[in-house]
């Protein structure tokens, strides 16, 4: 039997006193890839933030278990240490810290070990090659002045360097040109390859999924899980839209 990694049990989440998620159940096993789809405003990003422990997203009922441990009350930093990673739909700019230093610090916090600079640089160079990112980006302030696509690539670079046990990718493919989607998809594939990391991919498009093996697809509408299936559900939705899941 596959080992459970993430288990969400009847999760209710409020944003600014308003309930957005009304009792979500979801289970992801180690190494699995799940896709989360749903109309705009359904609550997909909200679920991502709640899983990461963003304090603006208040869990009012239910629980989140990670590796068998109840993490519902853990801080984002503790969850990052546990091995959860969230790639933002809109990555923020952080002046004063370079992309390279940001990743190195995050890596040291996650592992609790110092990493030799030359070793880190070697790994970083390798990952940047996969993503076809010029090395000079590592020396630039995190996301400052990065184009939309470059910010998304920087997120995948963090994914490849940090190797979390669960990565939540929130529309990492939106706003990318055809070549960049392929590059980012290759980066995600690289992460998927070692079979240690699980993925929850929030997306509106199938392009990023083409090279990836999808184990499960879920549909979220109006803060509720309304459908679940295998990878063929992605194609079904692309053909017919969400109508049948939203009209009740
Ligand atoms: N900080 C916030 N303040 C007020 N409302 C919020 C906040 N965050 C989310 N919401 C509301 O919660 C609902 C769900 O938003 P969410 O961003 O999770 O949707 P989504 O499924 O990710 O949509 P999209 O596909 O457009 O990214 C929306 O109605 C949104 O306006
Ligand atoms: Mg969203």
Short mmCIF file of C-alpha atoms and ligand atoms in Angstrom, two decimals:
data_model
loop_
_atom_site.label_atom_id
_atom_site.label_comp_id
_atom_site.label_asym_id
_atom_site.label_seq_id
_atom_site.Cartn_x
_atom_site.Cartn_y
_atom_site.Cartn_z
CA UNK A 1 0.00 0.00 0.00
CA UNK A 2 1.25 3.46 -0.86
CA UNK A 3 2.33 5.57 2.08
CA UNK A 4 0.17 8.56 2.90
CA UNK A 5 1.96 11.91 2.73
CA UNK A 6 -0.77 14.53 2.96
CA UNK A 7 -4.21 14.00 4.38
CA UNK A 8 -6.71 16.81 4.51
CA UNK A 9 -9.74 16.06 6.61
CA UNK A 10 -12.92 18.17 6.30
CA UNK A 11 -10.99 21.43 6.06
CA UNK A 12 -12.92 24.66 6.48
CA UNK A 13 -11.05 27.88 5.76
CA UNK A 14 -12.07 31.49 6.34
CA UNK A 15 -10.59 34.52 4.66
CA UNK A 16 -11.47 37.83 6.29
CA UNK A 17 -14.25 36.19 8.30
CA UNK A 18 -15.83 34.68 5.20
CA UNK A 19 -15.81 30.91 4.68
CA UNK A 20 -14.15 30.09 1.35
CA UNK A 21 -13.48 26.36 1.74
CA UNK A 22 -16.39 24.30 3.04
CA UNK A 23 -14.99 20.97 4.15
CA UNK A 24 -12.23 19.73 1.84
CA UNK A 25 -10.97 16.15 1.86
CA UNK A 26 -7.85 15.21 -0.03
CA UNK A 27 -5.22 12.54 0.31
CA UNK A 28 -1.89 12.45 -1.51
CA UNK A 29 0.52 9.56 -1.19
CA UNK A 30 4.29 9.81 -1.39
CA UNK A 31 5.54 10.42 -4.90
CA UNK A 32 2.10 10.96 -6.44
CA UNK A 33 1.09 13.75 -8.80
CA UNK A 34 -2.35 15.27 -8.34
CA UNK A 35 -3.95 17.97 -10.47
CA UNK A 36 -6.39 20.49 -9.03
CA UNK A 37 -8.70 22.26 -11.46
CA UNK A 38 -11.70 24.50 -11.01
CA UNK A 39 -13.24 27.77 -12.13
CA UNK A 40 -11.78 31.16 -11.16
CA UNK A 41 -12.55 31.99 -7.56
CA UNK A 42 -13.25 28.35 -6.62
CA UNK A 43 -10.73 28.43 -3.77
CA UNK A 44 -7.73 26.66 -5.31
CA UNK A 45 -5.13 29.24 -4.26
CA UNK A 46 -6.87 29.48 -0.89
CA UNK A 47 -6.27 25.76 -0.40
CA UNK A 48 -2.61 26.23 -1.34
CA UNK A 49 -2.15 29.07 1.15
CA UNK A 50 -4.00 27.18 3.87
CA UNK A 51 -1.76 24.15 3.32
CA UNK A 52 1.29 26.36 3.63
CA UNK A 53 -0.08 27.95 6.81
CA UNK A 54 -0.51 31.54 5.66
CA UNK A 55 -2.02 33.28 8.72
CA UNK A 56 -4.59 35.16 6.62
CA UNK A 57 -6.25 31.84 5.86
CA UNK A 58 -7.89 30.72 9.05
CA UNK A 59 -8.68 27.05 9.52
CA UNK A 60 -11.97 27.05 11.42
CA UNK A 61 -12.58 23.30 11.33
CA UNK A 62 -10.94 20.09 10.10
CA UNK A 63 -7.29 19.14 10.05
CA UNK A 64 -4.19 18.76 7.89
CA UNK A 65 -1.90 15.78 8.45
CA UNK A 66 1.55 15.54 6.93
CA UNK A 67 3.52 12.33 7.29
CA UNK A 68 1.01 11.31 9.93
CA UNK A 69 1.54 14.45 12.01
CA UNK A 70 -1.18 17.03 12.63
CA UNK A 71 0.30 20.25 11.20
CA UNK A 72 -2.90 22.32 11.28
CA UNK A 73 -1.42 24.71 13.82
CA UNK A 74 2.16 24.79 12.51
CA UNK A 75 3.74 27.99 11.20
CA UNK A 76 4.72 28.30 7.52
CA UNK A 77 8.40 27.95 8.53
CA UNK A 78 7.71 24.69 10.36
CA UNK A 79 5.79 23.36 7.38
CA UNK A 80 8.63 24.31 5.03
CA UNK A 81 10.95 22.37 7.30
CA UNK A 82 8.55 19.42 7.17
CA UNK A 83 9.02 19.51 3.39
CA UNK A 84 6.04 21.42 2.00
CA UNK A 85 6.70 23.93 -0.75
CA UNK A 86 4.27 26.37 -2.37
CA UNK A 87 5.02 28.04 -5.65
CA UNK A 88 2.97 31.21 -5.80
CA UNK A 89 0.54 32.20 -8.51
CA UNK A 90 2.06 35.68 -8.26
CA UNK A 91 5.60 35.46 -6.82
CA UNK A 92 6.58 38.52 -4.78
CA UNK A 93 9.65 40.69 -5.30
CA UNK A 94 12.15 40.72 -2.43
CA UNK A 95 14.74 43.49 -2.70
CA UNK A 96 17.95 43.04 -0.72
CA UNK A 97 18.37 39.28 -1.06
CA UNK A 98 19.65 37.60 -4.19
CA UNK A 99 17.92 34.59 -5.72
CA UNK A 100 21.02 32.48 -5.04
CA UNK A 101 21.32 33.50 -1.38
CA UNK A 102 17.61 33.06 -0.85
CA UNK A 103 17.75 29.46 -2.05
CA UNK A 104 20.91 28.70 -0.08
CA UNK A 105 19.39 30.05 3.14
CA UNK A 106 16.15 28.13 2.55
CA UNK A 107 18.13 24.98 1.89
CA UNK A 108 20.16 25.40 5.08
CA UNK A 109 17.03 26.02 7.10
CA UNK A 110 15.36 22.97 5.64
CA UNK A 111 18.28 20.61 6.19
CA UNK A 112 19.70 22.24 9.30
CA UNK A 113 23.16 21.91 7.78
CA UNK A 114 25.67 24.38 6.36
CA UNK A 115 26.28 23.92 2.66
CA UNK A 116 29.66 24.59 1.13
CA UNK A 117 29.44 27.49 -1.31
CA UNK A 118 31.19 25.73 -4.17
CA UNK A 119 28.97 22.70 -3.77
CA UNK A 120 25.87 24.85 -3.70
CA UNK A 121 26.99 26.78 -6.78
CA UNK A 122 27.59 23.57 -8.68
CA UNK A 123 24.08 22.29 -7.91
CA UNK A 124 22.53 25.65 -8.67
CA UNK A 125 24.30 25.81 -12.02
CA UNK A 126 22.97 22.37 -12.94
CA UNK A 127 19.40 23.29 -12.03
CA UNK A 128 19.62 26.60 -13.90
CA UNK A 129 20.77 24.73 -16.98
CA UNK A 130 17.68 22.50 -16.87
CA UNK A 131 15.55 25.64 -16.76
CA UNK A 132 17.62 27.47 -19.36
CA UNK A 133 18.20 30.33 -16.96
CA UNK A 134 21.25 32.48 -17.33
CA UNK A 135 23.54 32.13 -14.31
CA UNK A 136 23.49 35.88 -13.77
CA UNK A 137 19.93 35.62 -12.40
CA UNK A 138 21.30 33.99 -9.24
CA UNK A 139 23.05 37.27 -8.42
CA UNK A 140 19.96 39.40 -8.94
CA UNK A 141 17.59 40.36 -6.14
CA UNK A 142 14.81 37.81 -5.75
CA UNK A 143 12.23 38.40 -8.48
CA UNK A 144 12.98 42.14 -8.61
CA UNK A 145 12.37 43.26 -12.17
CA UNK A 146 12.00 39.64 -13.30
CA UNK A 147 9.47 39.18 -16.09
CA UNK A 148 6.38 37.11 -15.31
CA UNK A 149 7.92 34.05 -16.93
CA UNK A 150 11.28 34.55 -15.22
CA UNK A 151 9.54 34.66 -11.82
CA UNK A 152 7.87 31.32 -12.55
CA UNK A 153 11.19 29.82 -13.57
CA UNK A 154 12.74 31.11 -10.35
CA UNK A 155 10.02 29.24 -8.44
CA UNK A 156 10.83 25.99 -10.25
CA UNK A 157 14.51 26.60 -9.57
CA UNK A 158 13.67 26.66 -5.85
CA UNK A 159 11.70 23.44 -6.31
CA UNK A 160 14.67 21.70 -7.93
CA UNK A 161 17.11 22.92 -5.30
CA UNK A 162 14.96 22.36 -2.21
CA UNK A 163 13.50 19.00 -3.27
CA UNK A 164 10.48 19.24 -0.95
CA UNK A 165 8.43 16.12 -0.27
CA UNK A 166 5.27 17.95 -1.38
CA UNK A 167 5.27 20.74 -3.93
CA UNK A 168 2.13 22.75 -4.57
CA UNK A 169 2.41 24.57 -7.88
CA UNK A 170 -0.18 27.31 -8.22
CA UNK A 171 -0.56 28.12 -11.90
CA UNK A 172 3.15 27.95 -12.48
CA UNK A 173 2.39 27.67 -16.19
CA UNK A 174 0.16 30.70 -16.58
CA UNK A 175 1.61 33.55 -18.57
CA UNK A 176 4.44 31.48 -19.97
CA UNK A 177 5.29 31.38 -23.66
CA UNK A 178 5.25 28.02 -25.46
CA UNK A 179 8.96 27.41 -25.02
CA UNK A 180 8.95 28.46 -21.36
CA UNK A 181 6.08 26.07 -20.57
CA UNK A 182 8.14 23.26 -22.06
CA UNK A 183 11.19 24.31 -20.05
CA UNK A 184 9.24 24.62 -16.81
CA UNK A 185 7.54 21.31 -17.51
CA UNK A 186 10.97 19.73 -17.97
CA UNK A 187 11.98 21.16 -14.60
CA UNK A 188 8.91 19.67 -12.93
CA UNK A 189 9.58 16.37 -14.69
CA UNK A 190 13.10 16.44 -13.30
CA UNK A 191 11.66 16.86 -9.80
CA UNK A 192 9.12 14.08 -10.42
CA UNK A 193 11.79 11.72 -11.74
CA UNK A 194 13.37 10.75 -8.45
CA UNK A 195 9.91 9.63 -7.25
CA UNK A 196 10.50 11.05 -3.79
CA UNK A 197 8.48 14.21 -4.18
CA UNK A 198 4.72 14.51 -4.54
CA UNK A 199 2.99 17.24 -6.53
CA UNK A 200 -0.27 19.14 -6.32
CA UNK A 201 -0.51 21.05 -9.57
CA UNK A 202 -3.12 23.80 -9.76
CA UNK A 203 -3.66 24.64 -13.40
CA UNK A 204 -6.08 25.76 -16.08
CA UNK A 205 -4.09 24.31 -18.94
CA UNK A 206 -2.90 20.88 -19.96
CA UNK A 207 0.32 22.01 -21.55
CA UNK A 208 2.38 21.71 -18.39
CA UNK A 209 0.96 18.23 -17.81
CA UNK A 210 1.91 16.78 -21.17
CA UNK A 211 5.24 15.36 -20.08
CA UNK A 212 4.06 14.45 -16.58
CA UNK A 213 2.42 11.35 -15.23
CA UNK A 214 -0.79 12.32 -13.43
CA UNK A 215 -2.18 9.99 -10.77
CA UNK A 216 -5.31 11.85 -9.78
CA UNK A 217 -7.37 14.86 -10.84
CA UNK A 218 -9.71 16.86 -8.59
CA UNK A 219 -12.22 19.55 -9.35
CA UNK A 220 -12.90 22.31 -6.85
CA UNK A 221 -15.94 24.54 -7.29
CA UNK A 222 -17.38 27.04 -4.82
CA UNK A 223 -15.07 25.83 -2.08
CA UNK A 224 -16.05 22.16 -2.40
CA UNK A 225 -14.47 19.17 -4.09
CA UNK A 226 -17.06 18.25 -6.71
CA UNK A 227 -15.30 15.61 -8.76
CA UNK A 228 -12.30 13.36 -8.69
CA UNK A 229 -10.86 11.01 -11.26
CA UNK A 230 -7.79 9.89 -13.13
CA UNK A 231 -5.84 11.90 -15.69
CA UNK A 232 -8.63 11.59 -18.28
CA UNK A 233 -10.70 14.04 -16.22
CA UNK A 234 -8.32 16.80 -17.29
CA UNK A 235 -9.17 16.17 -20.95
CA UNK A 236 -12.86 15.86 -20.20
CA UNK A 237 -12.88 19.27 -18.52
CA UNK A 238 -10.89 20.86 -21.30
CA UNK A 239 -13.51 19.68 -23.74
CA UNK A 240 -16.67 20.40 -21.76
CA UNK A 241 -15.70 23.02 -19.20
CA UNK A 242 -16.84 23.18 -15.60
CA UNK A 243 -20.53 23.79 -16.27
CA UNK A 244 -21.69 20.36 -15.23
CA UNK A 245 -19.91 20.75 -11.90
CA UNK A 246 -21.08 24.25 -11.09
CA UNK A 247 -24.80 24.13 -11.85
CA UNK A 248 -26.64 22.50 -9.03
N1 LIG B 1 -7.33 37.77 1.01
C1 LIG B 1 -8.60 37.67 0.56
N2 LIG B 1 -9.52 38.61 0.88
C2 LIG B 1 -10.79 38.51 0.44
N3 LIG B 1 -11.23 37.51 -0.34
C3 LIG B 1 -10.37 36.56 -0.67
C4 LIG B 1 -9.01 36.58 -0.26
N4 LIG B 1 -8.39 35.50 -0.75
C5 LIG B 1 -9.33 34.85 -1.45
N5 LIG B 1 -10.51 35.47 -1.40
C6 LIG B 1 -11.74 35.06 -2.08
O1 LIG B 1 -11.84 33.65 -2.01
C7 LIG B 1 -12.35 33.11 -3.23
C8 LIG B 1 -11.40 32.06 -3.73
O2 LIG B 1 -10.21 32.67 -4.21
P1 LIG B 1 -8.96 31.85 -4.75
O3 LIG B 1 -7.88 32.82 -5.03
O4 LIG B 1 -8.66 30.75 -3.81
O5 LIG B 1 -9.55 31.25 -6.10
P2 LIG B 1 -8.83 30.36 -7.23
O6 LIG B 1 -9.62 29.11 -7.34
O7 LIG B 1 -7.40 30.27 -6.95
O8 LIG B 1 -9.11 31.23 -8.54
P3 LIG B 1 -8.17 31.51 -9.82
O9 LIG B 1 -8.40 30.36 -10.76
O10 LIG B 1 -8.76 32.77 -10.39
O11 LIG B 1 -6.76 31.67 -9.39
C9 LIG B 1 -12.53 34.29 -4.17
O12 LIG B 1 -13.89 34.66 -4.18
C10 LIG B 1 -11.67 35.38 -3.57
O13 LIG B 1 -12.17 36.66 -3.83
MG1 LIG B 2 -5.70 30.98 -7.85
#
